[in-house]
PDB file of C-alpha atoms in Angstrom:
ATOM      1  CA  MET A   1      29.174 169.813  25.695  1.00  0.00           C
ATOM      2  CA  ARG A   2      28.238 171.674  22.502  1.00  0.00           C
ATOM      3  CA  VAL A   3      29.994 175.051  22.373  1.00  0.00           C
ATOM      4  CA  GLN A   4      28.774 177.753  19.983  1.00  0.00           C
ATOM      5  CA  ILE A   5      31.615 179.849  18.582  1.00  0.00           C
ATOM      6  CA  GLU A   6      29.648 181.648  15.839  1.00  0.00           C
ATOM      7  CA  GLU A   7      25.925 181.758  15.072  1.00  0.00           C
ATOM      8  CA  GLY A   8      24.945 178.176  14.291  1.00  0.00           C
ATOM      9  CA  VAL A   9      28.564 176.960  14.333  1.00  0.00           C
ATOM     10  CA  TYR A  10      29.524 174.491  17.050  1.00  0.00           C
ATOM     11  CA  ILE A  11      32.390 172.499  18.458  1.00  0.00           C
ATOM     12  CA  ASP A  12      31.379 169.355  20.342  1.00  0.00           C
ATOM     13  CA  MET A  13      33.704 169.232  23.377  1.00  0.00           C
ATOM     14  CA  ILE A  14      34.081 165.770  24.938  1.00  0.00           C
ATOM     15  CA  ASN A  15      36.058 165.242  28.155  1.00  0.00           C
ATOM     16  CA  LEU A  16      36.815 161.658  29.155  1.00  0.00           C
ATOM     17  CA  HIS A  17      38.576 159.343  31.565  1.00  0.00           C
ATOM     18  CA  VAL A  18      38.972 155.811  30.252  1.00  0.00           C
ATOM     19  CA  THR A  19      39.586 152.731  32.420  1.00  0.00           C
ATOM     20  CA  ASP A  20      43.281 152.309  33.202  1.00  0.00           C
ATOM     21  CA  GLY A  21      45.184 149.201  34.287  1.00  0.00           C
ATOM     22  CA  MET A  22      46.788 146.349  32.386  1.00  0.00           C
ATOM     23  CA  TRP A  23      44.723 143.340  33.518  1.00  0.00           C
ATOM     24  CA  SER A  24      42.681 141.646  30.811  1.00  0.00           C
ATOM     25  CA  ASP A  25      39.432 143.078  32.196  1.00  0.00           C
ATOM     26  CA  ASP A  26      40.965 146.567  32.175  1.00  0.00           C
ATOM     27  CA  ARG A  27      42.063 146.239  28.573  1.00  0.00           C
ATOM     28  CA  PHE A  28      38.658 144.898  27.539  1.00  0.00           C
ATOM     29  CA  ALA A  29      36.868 147.794  29.268  1.00  0.00           C
ATOM     30  CA  ARG A  30      39.218 150.371  27.743  1.00  0.00           C
ATOM     31  CA  HIS A  31      38.786 148.885  24.280  1.00  0.00           C
ATOM     32  CA  SER A  32      34.983 148.953  24.659  1.00  0.00           C
ATOM     33  CA  GLN A  33      34.936 152.521  25.967  1.00  0.00           C
ATOM     34  CA  ILE A  34      36.994 153.886  23.083  1.00  0.00           C
ATOM     35  CA  ARG A  35      34.709 152.121  20.611  1.00  0.00           C
ATOM     36  CA  GLN A  36      31.643 153.470  22.424  1.00  0.00           C
ATOM     37  CA  LEU A  37      33.081 156.978  22.161  1.00  0.00           C
ATOM     38  CA  ALA A  38      33.802 156.589  18.443  1.00  0.00           C
ATOM     39  CA  ASP A  39      30.253 155.351  17.805  1.00  0.00           C
ATOM     40  CA  PHE A  40      28.808 158.211  19.878  1.00  0.00           C
ATOM     41  CA  ILE A  41      30.712 160.827  17.876  1.00  0.00           C
ATOM     42  CA  GLU A  42      29.644 159.209  14.615  1.00  0.00           C
ATOM     43  CA  ALA A  43      25.972 159.294  15.631  1.00  0.00           C
ATOM     44  CA  ASN A  44      25.754 162.587  17.520  1.00  0.00           C
ATOM     45  CA  SER A  45      28.402 164.890  16.039  1.00  0.00           C
ATOM     46  CA  ALA A  46      27.858 164.419  12.299  1.00  0.00           C
ATOM     47  CA  GLY A  47      28.666 167.693  10.560  1.00  0.00           C
ATOM     48  CA  ASN A  48      30.142 169.327  13.664  1.00  0.00           C
ATOM     49  CA  ALA A  49      33.691 170.109  14.664  1.00  0.00           C
ATOM     50  CA  VAL A  50      34.853 167.987  17.622  1.00  0.00           C
ATOM     51  CA  ILE A  51      37.493 168.243  20.346  1.00  0.00           C
ATOM     52  CA  VAL A  52      38.087 165.174  22.560  1.00  0.00           C
ATOM     53  CA  PHE A  53      40.392 165.652  25.527  1.00  0.00           C
ATOM     54  CA  GLY A  54      41.269 163.755  28.694  1.00  0.00           C
ATOM     55  CA  ASP A  55      42.898 160.640  30.101  1.00  0.00           C
ATOM     56  CA  THR A  56      42.611 157.971  27.423  1.00  0.00           C
ATOM     57  CA  SER A  57      44.712 155.465  29.432  1.00  0.00           C
ATOM     58  CA  SER A  58      45.997 154.471  25.985  1.00  0.00           C
ATOM     59  CA  ARG A  59      49.262 154.448  24.092  1.00  0.00           C
ATOM     60  CA  TYR A  60      49.909 153.945  20.401  1.00  0.00           C
ATOM     61  CA  THR A  61      52.684 151.498  21.270  1.00  0.00           C
ATOM     62  CA  ARG A  62      50.341 149.017  22.987  1.00  0.00           C
ATOM     63  CA  PRO A  63      49.029 146.488  20.460  1.00  0.00           C
ATOM     64  CA  LYS A  64      45.756 145.964  22.345  1.00  0.00           C
ATOM     65  CA  ASP A  65      44.882 149.665  22.708  1.00  0.00           C
ATOM     66  CA  ASN A  66      42.516 150.872  19.981  1.00  0.00           C
ATOM     67  CA  ILE A  67      43.069 154.619  20.317  1.00  0.00           C
ATOM     68  CA  ARG A  68      43.656 154.843  16.558  1.00  0.00           C
ATOM     69  CA  LEU A  69      39.918 154.255  16.120  1.00  0.00           C
ATOM     70  CA  LEU A  70      39.262 157.940  16.812  1.00  0.00           C
ATOM     71  CA  THR A  71      41.356 158.864  13.794  1.00  0.00           C
ATOM     72  CA  THR A  72      40.099 156.165  11.425  1.00  0.00           C
ATOM     73  CA  GLN A  73      36.377 156.156  12.292  1.00  0.00           C
ATOM     74  CA  ASN A  74      35.862 159.797  13.283  1.00  0.00           C
ATOM     75  CA  ASN A  75      38.524 161.534  11.185  1.00  0.00           C
ATOM     76  CA  LEU A  76      40.040 163.141  14.288  1.00  0.00           C
ATOM     77  CA  THR A  77      43.619 164.391  14.466  1.00  0.00           C
ATOM     78  CA  ASP A  78      45.772 163.767  17.533  1.00  0.00           C
ATOM     79  CA  ALA A  79      47.321 167.163  18.345  1.00  0.00           C
ATOM     80  CA  TRP A  80      50.423 165.468  19.799  1.00  0.00           C
ATOM     81  CA  VAL A  81      50.948 163.307  16.717  1.00  0.00           C
ATOM     82  CA  GLN A  82      50.563 166.403  14.557  1.00  0.00           C
ATOM     83  CA  ALA A  83      53.138 168.251  16.679  1.00  0.00           C
ATOM     84  CA  ILE A  84      55.780 165.507  16.351  1.00  0.00           C
ATOM     85  CA  GLY A  85      55.526 165.245  12.599  1.00  0.00           C
ATOM     86  CA  GLY A  86      52.239 163.523  11.766  1.00  0.00           C
ATOM     87  CA  SER A  87      53.014 159.829  12.328  1.00  0.00           C
ATOM     88  CA  PRO A  88      52.145 158.011  15.580  1.00  0.00           C
ATOM     89  CA  PRO A  89      54.707 155.624  17.094  1.00  0.00           C
ATOM     90  CA  GLU A  90      54.451 152.012  15.982  1.00  0.00           C
ATOM     91  CA  PHE A  91      53.143 149.110  18.046  1.00  0.00           C
ATOM     92  CA  GLY A  92      55.668 147.602  20.439  1.00  0.00           C
ATOM     93  CA  ILE A  93      58.035 150.581  20.613  1.00  0.00           C
ATOM     94  CA  ASP A  94      58.334 151.678  24.244  1.00  0.00           C
ATOM     95  CA  VAL A  95      61.042 154.315  23.881  1.00  0.00           C
ATOM     96  CA  THR A  96      58.425 157.063  23.496  1.00  0.00           C
ATOM     97  CA  LYS A  97      57.163 156.669  27.078  1.00  0.00           C
ATOM     98  CA  CYS A  98      57.933 159.769  29.156  1.00  0.00           C
ATOM     99  CA  PRO A  99      60.618 159.299  31.844  1.00  0.00           C
ATOM    100  CA  GLU A 100      60.115 159.999  35.536  1.00  0.00           C
ATOM    101  CA  GLY A 101      60.339 163.661  36.470  1.00  0.00           C
ATOM    102  CA  LEU A 102      60.040 166.529  34.020  1.00  0.00           C
ATOM    103  CA  PRO A 103      59.704 165.446  30.373  1.00  0.00           C
ATOM    104  CA  PRO A 104      62.621 166.793  28.332  1.00  0.00           C
ATOM    105  CA  ASP A 105      60.388 167.676  25.360  1.00  0.00           C
ATOM    106  CA  ILE A 106      57.041 166.795  23.791  1.00  0.00           C
ATOM    107  CA  ARG A 107      58.299 163.772  21.873  1.00  0.00           C
ATOM    108  CA  CYS A 108      57.533 161.317  24.676  1.00  0.00           C
ATOM    109  CA  GLU A 109      53.989 159.932  24.694  1.00  0.00           C
ATOM    110  CA  VAL A 110      51.501 160.542  27.498  1.00  0.00           C
ATOM    111  CA  GLU A 111      48.080 158.982  27.961  1.00  0.00           C
ATOM    112  CA  ASP A 112      46.369 162.370  28.297  1.00  0.00           C
ATOM    113  CA  LYS A 113      45.517 163.227  24.711  1.00  0.00           C
ATOM    114  CA  VAL A 114      43.701 165.851  22.665  1.00  0.00           C
ATOM    115  CA  PHE A 115      41.969 164.915  19.410  1.00  0.00           C
ATOM    116  CA  TYR A 116      40.140 167.308  17.110  1.00  0.00           C
ATOM    117  CA  ARG A 117      38.573 167.873  13.714  1.00  0.00           C
ATOM    118  CA  GLY A 118      37.007 170.790  11.859  1.00  0.00           C
ATOM    119  CA  SER A 119      33.796 170.682   9.837  1.00  0.00           C
ATOM    120  CA  PRO A 120      32.602 171.638   6.344  1.00  0.00           C
ATOM    121  CA  ILE A 121      31.897 175.122   7.720  1.00  0.00           C
ATOM    122  CA  LEU A 122      34.806 175.512  10.156  1.00  0.00           C
ATOM    123  CA  ASN A 123      38.563 175.373   9.655  1.00  0.00           C
ATOM    124  CA  LEU A 124      40.004 174.200  12.995  1.00  0.00           C
ATOM    125  CA  ASN A 125      43.711 173.646  13.524  1.00  0.00           C
ATOM    126  CA  SER A 126      46.062 173.012  16.410  1.00  0.00           C
ATOM    127  CA  THR A 127      48.682 175.768  16.577  1.00  0.00           C
ATOM    128  CA  GLY A 128      50.716 174.289  19.414  1.00  0.00           C
ATOM    129  CA  PHE A 129      51.073 171.302  21.751  1.00  0.00           C
ATOM    130  CA  PHE A 130      52.733 171.936  25.123  1.00  0.00           C
ATOM    131  CA  ASN A 131      53.785 169.805  28.078  1.00  0.00           C
ATOM    132  CA  ASP A 132      53.109 172.008  31.114  1.00  0.00           C
ATOM    133  CA  THR A 133      54.435 169.760  33.890  1.00  0.00           C
ATOM    134  CA  SER A 134      56.907 172.448  34.993  1.00  0.00           C
ATOM    135  CA  ARG A 135      54.007 174.834  35.662  1.00  0.00           C
ATOM    136  CA  PHE A 136      52.331 172.448  38.137  1.00  0.00           C
ATOM    137  CA  LEU A 137      54.902 171.643  40.818  1.00  0.00           C
ATOM    138  CA  SER A 138      54.833 171.724  44.627  1.00  0.00           C
ATOM    139  CA  PRO A 139      56.824 174.424  46.487  1.00  0.00           C
ATOM    140  CA  GLY A 140      59.556 171.795  46.780  1.00  0.00           C
ATOM    141  CA  GLY A 141      59.629 171.230  43.031  1.00  0.00           C
ATOM    142  CA  GLU A 142      57.784 167.886  43.111  1.00  0.00           C
ATOM    143  CA  ARG A 143      55.154 166.857  40.590  1.00  0.00           C
ATOM    144  CA  LEU A 144      51.578 167.166  41.864  1.00  0.00           C
ATOM    145  CA  THR A 145      50.358 164.097  39.974  1.00  0.00           C
ATOM    146  CA  ASP A 146      51.714 161.153  38.029  1.00  0.00           C
ATOM    147  CA  HIS A 147      50.165 162.667  34.900  1.00  0.00           C
ATOM    148  CA  ASP A 148      51.928 165.251  32.753  1.00  0.00           C
ATOM    149  CA  PRO A 149      49.603 168.231  32.146  1.00  0.00           C
ATOM    150  CA  VAL A 150      49.281 168.990  28.446  1.00  0.00           C
ATOM    151  CA  ARG A 151      47.939 172.073  26.693  1.00  0.00           C
ATOM    152  CA  VAL A 152      46.814 172.523  23.098  1.00  0.00           C
ATOM    153  CA  GLU A 153      46.134 175.868  21.462  1.00  0.00           C
ATOM    154  CA  PHE A 154      43.746 176.199  18.511  1.00  0.00           C
ATOM    155  CA  ALA A 155      42.917 178.666  15.765  1.00  0.00           C
ATOM    156  CA  TYR A 156      39.761 178.660  13.654  1.00  0.00           C
ATOM    157  CA  THR A 157      38.205 180.450  10.699  1.00  0.00           C
ATOM    158  CA  LEU A 158      34.842 180.115   8.981  1.00  0.00           C
ATOM    159  CA  LYS A 159      34.937 178.715   5.476  1.00  0.00           C
ATOM    160  CA  VAL A 160      33.824 180.986   2.658  1.00  0.00           C
ATOM    161  CA  GLY A 161      30.435 180.343   1.083  1.00  0.00           C
ATOM    162  CA  LEU A 162      28.626 178.490   3.898  1.00  0.00           C
ATOM    163  CA  ARG A 163      26.812 179.722   6.993  1.00  0.00           C
ATOM    164  CA  GLN A 164      24.359 178.260   9.530  1.00  0.00           C
ATOM    165  CA  SER A 165      21.421 179.607  11.506  1.00  0.00           C
ATOM    166  CA  TYR A 166      20.714 179.092  15.171  1.00  0.00           C
ATOM    167  CA  PRO A 167      18.488 176.046  15.865  1.00  0.00           C
ATOM    168  CA  CYS A 168      14.912 176.272  17.131  1.00  0.00           C
ATOM    169  CA  GLY A 169      12.957 173.655  19.067  1.00  0.00           C
ATOM    170  CA  GLY A 170      13.834 171.009  21.629  1.00  0.00           C
ATOM    171  CA  PHE A 171      16.452 168.398  22.403  1.00  0.00           C
ATOM    172  CA  HIS A 172      14.651 165.085  21.924  1.00  0.00           C
ATOM    173  CA  GLY A 173      14.757 162.915  18.829  1.00  0.00           C
ATOM    174  CA  THR A 174      17.780 161.822  16.789  1.00  0.00           C
ATOM    175  CA  TRP A 175      20.532 164.154  15.603  1.00  0.00           C
ATOM    176  CA  PHE A 176      20.823 164.865  11.861  1.00  0.00           C
ATOM    177  CA  ASN A 177      22.972 167.232   9.831  1.00  0.00           C
ATOM    178  CA  ASP A 178      22.998 167.725   6.052  1.00  0.00           C
ATOM    179  CA  LEU A 179      26.269 169.661   6.099  1.00  0.00           C
ATOM    180  CA  PRO A 180      28.614 166.773   5.141  1.00  0.00           C
ATOM    181  CA  SER A 181      26.380 165.853   2.173  1.00  0.00           C
ATOM    182  CA  ILE A 182      25.821 169.270   0.598  1.00  0.00           C
ATOM    183  CA  PRO A 183      27.125 169.264  -2.992  1.00  0.00           C
ATOM    184  CA  GLU A 184      29.444 171.872  -4.418  1.00  0.00           C
ATOM    185  CA  SER A 185      27.572 174.978  -5.657  1.00  0.00           C
ATOM    186  CA  PRO A 186      24.179 173.666  -4.445  1.00  0.00           C
ATOM    187  CA  LYS A 187      21.022 174.977  -6.107  1.00  0.00           C
ATOM    188  CA  LEU A 188      17.689 174.266  -4.424  1.00  0.00           C
ATOM    189  CA  SER A 189      14.968 172.999  -6.788  1.00  0.00           C
ATOM    190  CA  TYR A 190      12.095 172.905  -4.300  1.00  0.00           C
ATOM    191  CA  ILE A 191      11.173 172.832  -0.638  1.00  0.00           C
ATOM    192  CA  ALA A 192       8.387 170.603   0.685  1.00  0.00           C
ATOM    193  CA  LEU A 193       6.791 170.808   4.124  1.00  0.00           C
ATOM    194  CA  ARG A 194       4.526 168.196   5.698  1.00  0.00           C
ATOM    195  CA  GLY A 195       2.241 169.174   8.525  1.00  0.00           C
ATOM    196  CA  GLY A 196      -1.099 169.164  10.266  1.00  0.00           C
ATOM    197  CA  SER A 197      -1.184 170.073  13.936  1.00  0.00           C
ATOM    198  CA  ARG A 198       2.620 170.271  13.886  1.00  0.00           C
ATOM    199  CA  LEU A 199       5.489 170.159  11.400  1.00  0.00           C
ATOM    200  CA  ASP A 200       5.811 166.483  10.523  1.00  0.00           C
ATOM    201  CA  GLY A 201       8.597 166.672   7.973  1.00  0.00           C
ATOM    202  CA  ILE A 202      10.704 168.777   5.626  1.00  0.00           C
ATOM    203  CA  THR A 203      12.352 167.973   2.294  1.00  0.00           C
ATOM    204  CA  LEU A 204      14.868 170.017   0.334  1.00  0.00           C
ATOM    205  CA  GLY A 205      15.092 168.902  -3.287  1.00  0.00           C
ATOM    206  CA  PHE A 206      18.076 169.290  -5.613  1.00  0.00           C
ATOM    207  CA  ALA A 207      18.826 168.109  -9.130  1.00  0.00           C
ATOM    208  CA  HIS A 208      20.484 164.863  -8.030  1.00  0.00           C
ATOM    209  CA  GLN A 209      19.597 164.385  -4.347  1.00  0.00           C
ATOM    210  CA  ASN A 210      17.065 165.208  -1.648  1.00  0.00           C
ATOM    211  CA  PHE A 211      17.359 165.853   2.086  1.00  0.00           C
ATOM    212  CA  THR A 212      14.328 164.614   4.055  1.00  0.00           C
ATOM    213  CA  HIS A 213      13.855 164.776   7.824  1.00  0.00           C
ATOM    214  CA  GLY A 214      10.967 164.053  10.160  1.00  0.00           C
ATOM    215  CA  GLY A 215       8.153 161.618   9.501  1.00  0.00           C
ATOM    216  CA  PRO A 216       5.654 160.874   6.706  1.00  0.00           C
ATOM    217  CA  GLY A 217       2.586 162.253   8.497  1.00  0.00           C
ATOM    218  CA  GLY A 218       0.665 165.433   7.753  1.00  0.00           C
ATOM    219  CA  ASP A 219      -0.327 166.992   4.449  1.00  0.00           C
ATOM    220  CA  PRO A 220       2.360 167.896   1.877  1.00  0.00           C
ATOM    221  CA  TYR A 221       2.925 171.455   0.677  1.00  0.00           C
ATOM    222  CA  PHE A 222       5.405 172.152  -2.142  1.00  0.00           C
ATOM    223  CA  LEU A 223       7.166 175.291  -3.296  1.00  0.00           C
ATOM    224  CA  PRO A 224       9.275 174.927  -6.467  1.00  0.00           C
ATOM    225  CA  MET A 225      11.912 177.531  -7.226  1.00  0.00           C
ATOM    226  CA  ALA A 226      10.667 179.458 -10.275  1.00  0.00           C
ATOM    227  CA  ASP A 227      14.111 179.899 -11.846  1.00  0.00           C
ATOM    228  CA  SER A 228      17.820 179.689 -11.099  1.00  0.00           C
ATOM    229  CA  GLY A 229      17.765 183.044  -9.330  1.00  0.00           C
ATOM    230  CA  GLU A 230      15.145 182.116  -6.712  1.00  0.00           C
ATOM    231  CA  TYR A 231      16.129 180.686  -3.342  1.00  0.00           C
ATOM    232  CA  VAL A 232      14.729 180.361   0.185  1.00  0.00           C
ATOM    233  CA  GLU A 233      16.088 183.205   2.293  1.00  0.00           C
ATOM    234  CA  SER A 234      14.084 182.809   5.532  1.00  0.00           C
ATOM    235  CA  VAL A 235      12.007 180.245   7.408  1.00  0.00           C
ATOM    236  CA  LYS A 236       9.665 181.199  10.231  1.00  0.00           C
ATOM    237  CA  LEU A 237       9.475 178.482  12.888  1.00  0.00           C
ATOM    238  CA  CYS A 238       7.152 178.076  15.865  1.00  0.00           C
ATOM    239  CA  TRP A 239       7.504 175.484  18.598  1.00  0.00           C
ATOM    240  CA  GLY A 240       5.571 174.104  21.554  1.00  0.00           C
ATOM    241  CA  LYS A 241       5.083 171.102  23.829  1.00  0.00           C
ATOM    242  CA  LYS A 242       3.760 167.711  22.737  1.00  0.00           C
ATOM    243  CA  GLY A 243       3.860 164.833  25.218  1.00  0.00           C
ATOM    244  CA  GLY A 244       6.257 166.795  27.410  1.00  0.00           C
ATOM    245  CA  HIS A 245       8.724 167.266  24.533  1.00  0.00           C
ATOM    246  CA  THR A 246       9.399 170.492  22.658  1.00  0.00           C
ATOM    247  CA  ARG A 247       8.729 170.094  18.937  1.00  0.00           C
ATOM    248  CA  ILE A 248       8.461 172.281  15.864  1.00  0.00           C
ATOM    249  CA  PHE A 249       4.783 173.102  15.317  1.00  0.00           C
ATOM    250  CA  TYR A 250       4.940 175.417  12.308  1.00  0.00           C
ATOM    251  CA  ALA A 251       7.206 176.396   9.432  1.00  0.00           C
ATOM    252  CA  GLN A 252       6.841 179.036   6.722  1.00  0.00           C
ATOM    253  CA  ALA A 253       9.569 179.248   4.082  1.00  0.00           C
ATOM    254  CA  THR A 254       9.881 182.460   2.061  1.00  0.00           C
ATOM    255  CA  THR A 255      12.019 183.056  -1.022  1.00  0.00           C
ATOM    256  CA  ASN A 256      13.853 186.150  -2.203  1.00  0.00           C
ATOM    257  CA  ARG A 257      10.984 186.608  -4.689  1.00  0.00           C
ATOM    258  CA  GLY A 258       8.375 186.739  -1.934  1.00  0.00           C
ATOM    259  CA  ASN A 259       6.896 183.293  -2.628  1.00  0.00           C
ATOM    260  CA  SER A 260       6.172 181.136   0.415  1.00  0.00           C
ATOM    261  CA  VAL A 261       4.926 177.781   1.660  1.00  0.00           C
ATOM    262  CA  GLN A 262       3.762 176.838   5.146  1.00  0.00           C
ATOM    263  CA  ALA A 263       2.670 173.841   7.203  1.00  0.00           C
ATOM    264  CA  GLY A 264       1.546 173.183  10.782  1.00  0.00           C
ATOM    265  CA  LYS A 265       0.042 175.571  13.310  1.00  0.00           C
ATOM    266  CA  MET A 266       1.584 178.682  14.836  1.00  0.00           C
ATOM    267  CA  THR A 267       2.222 179.009  18.576  1.00  0.00           C
ATOM    268  CA  GLY A 268       3.265 181.870  20.822  1.00  0.00           C
ATOM    269  CA  ASP A 269       6.950 180.947  20.541  1.00  0.00           C
ATOM    270  CA  CYS A 270       8.310 181.772  17.099  1.00  0.00           C
ATOM    271  CA  ALA A 271      11.486 182.966  15.394  1.00  0.00           C
ATOM    272  CA  THR A 272      12.542 183.587  11.809  1.00  0.00           C
ATOM    273  CA  PRO A 273      16.079 182.432  10.964  1.00  0.00           C
ATOM    274  CA  THR A 274      17.202 184.468   7.949  1.00  0.00           C
ATOM    275  CA  ALA A 275      20.106 183.847   5.599  1.00  0.00           C
ATOM    276  CA  PRO A 276      22.874 186.436   5.196  1.00  0.00           C
ATOM    277  CA  ARG A 277      22.453 188.661   2.145  1.00  0.00           C
ATOM    278  CA  GLY A 278      23.059 186.678  -1.026  1.00  0.00           C
ATOM    279  CA  TYR A 279      22.773 183.295   0.718  1.00  0.00           C
ATOM    280  CA  GLY A 280      19.991 180.711   0.451  1.00  0.00           C
ATOM    281  CA  VAL A 281      18.844 177.604   2.327  1.00  0.00           C
ATOM    282  CA  VAL A 282      20.575 174.443   1.059  1.00  0.00           C
ATOM    283  CA  GLY A 283      20.350 172.139   4.081  1.00  0.00           C
ATOM    284  CA  THR A 284      19.082 171.629   7.597  1.00  0.00           C
ATOM    285  CA  TYR A 285      20.322 170.249  10.882  1.00  0.00           C
ATOM    286  CA  GLY A 286      18.628 169.396  14.158  1.00  0.00           C
ATOM    287  CA  ARG A 287      16.759 166.503  15.738  1.00  0.00           C
ATOM    288  CA  ASP A 288      13.836 164.442  14.496  1.00  0.00           C
ATOM    289  CA  GLY A 289      11.786 161.295  14.874  1.00  0.00           C
ATOM    290  CA  ALA A 290       8.194 160.819  13.762  1.00  0.00           C
ATOM    291  CA  GLU A 291       8.070 164.633  13.630  1.00  0.00           C
ATOM    292  CA  VAL A 292      10.637 167.452  13.745  1.00  0.00           C
ATOM    293  CA  ASP A 293      11.949 168.243  17.230  1.00  0.00           C
ATOM    294  CA  GLN A 294      14.646 170.804  16.414  1.00  0.00           C
ATOM    295  CA  LEU A 295      15.516 172.633  13.215  1.00  0.00           C
ATOM    296  CA  GLY A 296      18.313 174.893  12.011  1.00  0.00           C
ATOM    297  CA  PHE A 297      19.319 175.886   8.497  1.00  0.00           C
ATOM    298  CA  ILE A 298      22.466 175.713   6.390  1.00  0.00           C
ATOM    299  CA  TYR A 299      22.983 178.513   3.895  1.00  0.00           C
ATOM    300  CA  ALA A 300      25.177 178.653   0.793  1.00  0.00           C
ATOM    301  CA  GLN A 301      26.188 181.709  -1.172  1.00  0.00           C
ATOM    302  CA  GLN A 302      24.176 181.775  -4.382  1.00  0.00           C
ATOM    303  CA  GLU A 303      26.040 181.740  -7.689  1.00  0.00           C
ATOM    304  CA  ASN A 304      24.269 184.821  -9.040  1.00  0.00           C
ATOM    305  CA  ASP A 305      25.357 186.785  -5.940  1.00  0.00           C
ATOM    306  CA  ARG A 306      28.997 185.715  -5.748  1.00  0.00           C
ATOM    307  CA  SER A 307      30.279 188.751  -7.624  1.00  0.00           C
ATOM    308  CA  THR A 308      28.458 191.276  -5.446  1.00  0.00           C
ATOM    309  CA  VAL A 309      28.640 189.883  -1.912  1.00  0.00           C
ATOM    310  CA  SER A 310      31.800 190.115   0.173  1.00  0.00           C
ATOM    311  CA  ILE A 311      32.565 187.639   2.945  1.00  0.00           C
ATOM    312  CA  SER A 312      34.251 188.900   6.096  1.00  0.00           C
TER     313      SER A 312
END
């Protein structure tokens, strides 16, 4: 589930229940499921903040559990590990297993875990990890389940100097996000659009790298930035149906100097994502394939506007 917390800023929320049991088939399935999850996050949550929560059926102390993969491959933080000092228990140590009854504190390990990470645009941090078993008891004081309920509280802030637009288009194609690759103090050199009947592709060019998404079809249309003070401040997008899938049909990029470039054909469904004052387009995110299925924009505060624009 992708949860929007600010315009264009998302946390990918993933709830899970992994195979439990200690037979060899159980361990193999659990190992495969954790790896599948790590690969899914890597492919589908690039550039986004992530919270993973649920029954992992895993413990750090079991040598054959690969729960550490979420921290090494996906750069996630275990909120429990953070709360107990930052280091997970070592393999083979069983003293961290919670005793029967009410856990005395949070230092014992449970299989229900919460992992998280922020993003280049979002500071996300766990502010507390709580074992809430005492809040879920029968009238006779008995536990309602053999699992200890856990709760994690979070705080977030937006990072200064970057913003994102809302996305336009559909939900087919492959996820992409330029956010992790945007250089420090980015300055756009040119924008190129490819299109015919629809928007086939888009390229943002910089001094030492380019971001290209979509396919090679259509005719190319280029708009170089005239000088260091020019930047793209808005992009009009139109979308429609092709083969039962919603795709981007038209794009028109306009700079703060009034120069523009366009490609594709307009439809009746259009919107114009616009950068905050003093910000310019430096990246995109969305979904693509042979064409562009979904498109949103990443904005950076421009150097020549840093002294006059305040960030709230």
